[in-house]
Amino acid sequence: LVAVSALGLAALFAGAWGLLWRNARYWTSGVGDAAQIVAYLRPGLPATAQQSAVAAAQALSGVAEVVLVGAEQAAEQLSQDAQLKQALTLLGENPLPATLKIRLATPNPASATLVAKGLATLPGVEEVDAGEGAVEGLLRASSAARTALLGLGALFSAAALLIVAAVLRLAAWSRRQELGIMRLVGARHAFIRAPFLLEGLLQGLLGGALASSALAASLAWLGLRLQHDLQIDLSAFLPFGVDLRFGLLLTAATALLG
């Protein structure tokens, strides 16, 4: 019982960290995809010059994709809002410039700064909008979150190893007389280890299954409480929960640890 509880607690730590890491990777990848830089082209720039600007922007280091949004296309997008459509109609002419939307190949603050500086030097580019530092701030926050989770994972791993080591020492101490007798009658090391390995495997399976069930039940309870008390959908913040694949992986890893 002690061994199953210890392995289940270690699996609970590891499973909680795994859920946090999985969801954090989802959110940080979304931040990277949303980290776009916009370059505004000079009004009245010919179509050939716009295409040349696209090619020059695509050739910059650190650029993954360049999308040209023409003035008419930008007006159509804004016209989907009734008030903005009315404002454009009152103006009588389209004041919007053509723009280049740039997605970074490696979303990080240094790359965003270099790409923004490179865009500003391109012919036909009038202004570059890098979000007034918002892009760099988002990317720095994303990197800090990954670093914090890695540190938390190291702490969880150390706690799990300490728990398992303590259980192993306790199990060996409680069976010291049995082990001594087996050695005296000439039992081989493999024969002595086999029952411990099998027992550890079964205890790990049970501990992992209990930890997976506890995580799933905790998330379900938390989701219900948040929905009932605050009308907050937990799945919007944690899109990945304890599914069958995650539970099986956690159980298998705990069995191997046992």
Coordinates of C-alpha atoms in Angstrom, one line a residue:
L1 CA 0.0 0.0 0.0
V2 CA 2.8 2.4 0.9
A3 CA 4.6 1.6 -2.4
V4 CA 1.4 2.1 -4.5
S5 CA 0.7 5.4 -2.7
A6 CA 4.2 6.6 -3.2
L7 CA 4.3 5.7 -6.9
G8 CA 0.8 7.2 -7.3
L9 CA 2.0 10.5 -5.7
A10 CA 5.0 10.6 -8.0
A11 CA 2.8 9.9 -11.0
L12 CA 0.4 12.6 -9.9
F13 CA 3.3 15.2 -9.8
A14 CA 4.5 14.0 -13.2
G15 CA 1.0 14.0 -14.7
A16 CA 0.2 17.5 -13.5
W17 CA 3.5 18.8 -15.0
G18 CA 2.7 16.9 -18.2
L19 CA -0.7 18.6 -18.5
L20 CA 0.8 22.0 -17.8
W21 CA 3.6 21.5 -20.4
R22 CA 1.2 20.2 -23.0
N23 CA -1.2 23.1 -22.7
A24 CA 1.7 25.6 -22.4
R25 CA 3.1 24.3 -25.7
Y26 CA -0.2 24.8 -27.3
W27 CA -0.5 28.4 -26.1
T28 CA 3.1 29.3 -26.8
S29 CA 2.8 28.0 -30.4
G30 CA -0.3 30.2 -30.7
V31 CA 1.7 33.2 -29.6
G32 CA 4.3 32.4 -32.2
D33 CA 1.7 32.2 -34.9
A34 CA 0.1 35.4 -33.8
A35 CA 3.4 37.3 -33.7
Q36 CA 3.1 39.1 -37.0
I37 CA 4.8 42.2 -38.2
V38 CA 2.9 44.6 -40.5
A39 CA 4.7 46.7 -43.1
Y40 CA 2.6 49.5 -44.7
L41 CA 3.4 50.3 -48.3
R42 CA 3.4 53.8 -49.8
P43 CA 0.0 54.9 -51.1
G44 CA -0.3 54.5 -54.9
L45 CA 2.6 52.1 -55.2
P46 CA 2.2 50.2 -58.5
A47 CA 1.3 46.5 -58.4
T48 CA 4.8 45.5 -59.8
A49 CA 6.5 47.5 -57.0
Q50 CA 4.2 45.8 -54.5
Q51 CA 5.3 42.3 -55.7
S52 CA 8.9 43.4 -55.6
A53 CA 8.4 44.4 -52.0
V54 CA 6.9 41.0 -51.3
A55 CA 9.9 39.2 -52.8
A56 CA 12.3 41.5 -50.9
A57 CA 10.5 40.9 -47.6
Q58 CA 10.5 37.1 -48.2
A59 CA 14.2 37.2 -48.8
L60 CA 14.9 38.6 -45.3
S61 CA 16.4 36.3 -42.8
G62 CA 13.9 35.1 -40.2
V63 CA 10.8 35.5 -42.4
A64 CA 8.6 32.5 -42.8
E65 CA 5.7 33.9 -44.9
V66 CA 4.7 37.2 -46.4
V67 CA 1.1 37.9 -47.3
L68 CA 0.2 41.0 -49.4
V69 CA -3.1 42.6 -48.5
G70 CA -4.1 45.1 -51.2
A71 CA -5.9 48.3 -50.4
E72 CA -9.2 47.0 -51.9
Q73 CA -8.9 43.8 -49.9
A74 CA -8.2 45.7 -46.7
A75 CA -11.3 47.9 -47.3
E76 CA -13.5 44.8 -47.9
Q77 CA -12.3 43.3 -44.6
L78 CA -13.1 46.5 -42.7
S79 CA -16.5 46.8 -44.4
Q80 CA -17.6 43.7 -42.6
D81 CA -18.1 46.1 -39.6
A82 CA -21.2 48.3 -40.3
Q83 CA -19.8 51.4 -38.6
L84 CA -16.5 51.2 -40.4
K85 CA -18.2 50.6 -43.7
Q86 CA -20.3 53.7 -43.2
A87 CA -17.1 55.7 -42.4
L88 CA -15.4 54.5 -45.6
T89 CA -18.5 55.4 -47.6
L90 CA -18.5 58.9 -46.1
L91 CA -14.8 59.4 -47.1
G92 CA -15.7 58.7 -50.7
E93 CA -12.3 57.1 -51.4
N94 CA -10.2 54.3 -50.0
P95 CA -7.6 55.7 -47.6
L96 CA -6.1 52.4 -46.7
P97 CA -2.6 51.4 -48.0
A98 CA -1.5 48.0 -49.2
T99 CA 0.2 46.1 -46.4
L100 CA 2.6 43.2 -46.0
K101 CA 1.8 40.8 -43.1
I102 CA 5.0 38.9 -42.1
R103 CA 5.1 35.7 -40.0
L104 CA 8.4 35.0 -38.3
A105 CA 10.2 31.7 -39.0
T106 CA 11.6 31.6 -35.4
P107 CA 9.3 33.6 -33.1
N108 CA 11.7 35.3 -30.6
P109 CA 12.4 38.9 -29.7
A110 CA 15.7 39.1 -31.4
S111 CA 14.3 37.8 -34.7
A112 CA 11.3 40.2 -34.5
T113 CA 13.6 43.2 -34.0
L114 CA 15.9 42.2 -36.9
V115 CA 13.0 41.6 -39.3
A116 CA 11.4 44.9 -38.4
K117 CA 14.6 46.8 -39.0
G118 CA 15.1 45.0 -42.4
L119 CA 11.6 45.8 -43.5
A120 CA 12.1 49.5 -42.7
T121 CA 14.9 49.6 -45.3
L122 CA 13.0 48.0 -48.2
P123 CA 11.9 50.3 -51.1
G124 CA 8.2 51.0 -51.1
V125 CA 7.8 50.5 -47.4
E126 CA 6.5 53.6 -45.6
E127 CA 6.1 52.3 -42.1
V128 CA 6.6 49.1 -40.1
D129 CA 4.3 48.2 -37.2
A130 CA 5.9 45.7 -34.8
G131 CA 3.2 46.2 -32.2
E132 CA 5.1 48.9 -30.3
G133 CA 7.0 46.1 -28.5
A134 CA 4.0 44.0 -27.9
V135 CA 5.3 41.2 -30.2
E136 CA 8.6 41.2 -28.4
G137 CA 6.8 41.2 -25.0
L138 CA 4.6 38.3 -26.0
L139 CA 7.6 36.3 -27.2
R140 CA 9.5 37.0 -24.0
A141 CA 6.6 36.0 -21.9
S142 CA 6.3 32.8 -23.9
S143 CA 9.9 32.0 -23.4
A144 CA 9.7 32.7 -19.7
A145 CA 6.7 30.4 -19.3
R146 CA 8.6 27.5 -21.0
T147 CA 11.6 28.1 -18.8
A148 CA 9.5 28.2 -15.6
L149 CA 7.8 24.9 -16.6
L150 CA 11.1 23.3 -17.2
G151 CA 12.2 24.3 -13.8
L152 CA 9.0 23.0 -12.3
G153 CA 9.5 19.8 -14.2
A154 CA 13.0 19.4 -12.7
L155 CA 11.5 19.9 -9.2
F156 CA 8.8 17.3 -9.8
S157 CA 11.3 14.8 -11.2
A158 CA 13.5 15.2 -8.1
A159 CA 10.5 14.8 -5.8
A160 CA 9.4 11.7 -7.7
L161 CA 12.9 10.1 -7.6
L162 CA 13.2 10.8 -3.8
I163 CA 9.9 9.2 -3.2
V164 CA 10.8 6.1 -5.2
A165 CA 14.2 5.8 -3.6
A166 CA 12.7 6.0 -0.2
V167 CA 10.2 3.3 -1.0
L168 CA 12.9 1.0 -2.4
R169 CA 15.0 1.4 0.8
L170 CA 11.9 0.7 2.9
A171 CA 11.0 -2.4 0.9
A172 CA 14.6 -3.7 1.0
W173 CA 14.8 -3.1 4.8
S174 CA 11.4 -4.8 5.5
R175 CA 12.6 -7.9 3.7
R176 CA 16.2 -8.0 4.8
Q177 CA 15.7 -11.4 6.6
E178 CA 14.0 -12.9 3.6
L179 CA 16.8 -11.7 1.3
G180 CA 19.5 -13.0 3.7
I181 CA 18.0 -16.5 3.7
M182 CA 17.7 -16.6 -0.1
R183 CA 21.4 -15.6 -0.3
L184 CA 22.4 -18.3 2.2
V185 CA 20.6 -21.0 0.2
G186 CA 22.5 -19.9 -3.0
A187 CA 19.8 -18.0 -4.8
R188 CA 21.1 -16.0 -7.8
H189 CA 20.7 -12.3 -8.1
A190 CA 18.3 -12.7 -11.0
F191 CA 16.1 -15.0 -8.9
I192 CA 16.1 -12.5 -6.0
R193 CA 15.3 -9.5 -8.2
A194 CA 12.5 -11.1 -10.3
P195 CA 9.8 -10.9 -7.6
F196 CA 10.8 -7.3 -6.8
L197 CA 10.6 -6.3 -10.5
L198 CA 7.3 -7.9 -11.0
E199 CA 5.9 -6.4 -7.8
G200 CA 7.2 -3.0 -8.7
L201 CA 5.6 -3.3 -12.2
L202 CA 2.2 -4.2 -10.8
Q203 CA 2.5 -1.4 -8.2
G204 CA 3.5 1.1 -10.8
L205 CA 0.5 0.1 -13.0
L206 CA -1.9 0.5 -10.1
G207 CA -0.3 3.8 -9.0
G208 CA -0.3 5.2 -12.5
A209 CA -3.9 4.3 -13.0
L210 CA -4.9 5.9 -9.7
A211 CA -3.0 9.1 -10.6
S212 CA -4.6 9.3 -14.0
S213 CA -8.0 8.8 -12.5
A214 CA -7.3 11.4 -9.8
L215 CA -6.1 14.0 -12.4
A216 CA -9.1 13.4 -14.6
A217 CA -11.5 13.6 -11.6
S218 CA -9.8 16.8 -10.3
L219 CA -10.0 18.5 -13.7
A220 CA -13.7 17.5 -14.1
W221 CA -14.5 18.8 -10.6
L222 CA -12.6 22.1 -11.2
G223 CA -14.3 22.6 -14.6
L224 CA -17.8 22.1 -13.1
R225 CA -17.1 24.5 -10.2
L226 CA -15.7 27.2 -12.5
Q227 CA -18.7 26.8 -14.9
H228 CA -21.2 26.8 -12.1
D229 CA -19.7 29.6 -9.9
L230 CA -18.0 31.9 -12.4
Q231 CA -19.4 30.8 -15.8
I232 CA -15.8 30.1 -16.9
D233 CA -15.1 27.3 -19.4
L234 CA -12.0 25.6 -18.2
S235 CA -11.4 23.9 -21.6
A236 CA -10.8 27.4 -23.1
F237 CA -7.7 27.7 -20.9
L238 CA -6.7 24.0 -20.8
P239 CA -7.7 22.6 -24.2
F240 CA -5.8 19.3 -23.4
G241 CA -7.0 17.2 -20.5
V242 CA -6.5 13.6 -19.4
D243 CA -7.5 11.7 -22.4
L244 CA -7.0 7.9 -23.0
R245 CA -3.6 8.3 -24.6
F246 CA -2.3 10.6 -21.8
G247 CA -3.6 8.2 -19.2
L248 CA -2.0 5.2 -20.8
L249 CA 1.3 6.9 -21.2
L250 CA 1.3 8.1 -17.6
T251 CA 0.4 4.6 -16.4
A252 CA 3.1 2.9 -18.5
A253 CA 5.7 5.4 -17.4
T254 CA 4.8 4.8 -13.7
A255 CA 4.9 1.0 -14.3
L256 CA 8.5 1.3 -15.7
L257 CA 9.4 3.5 -12.8
G258 CA 8.1 1.0 -10.3

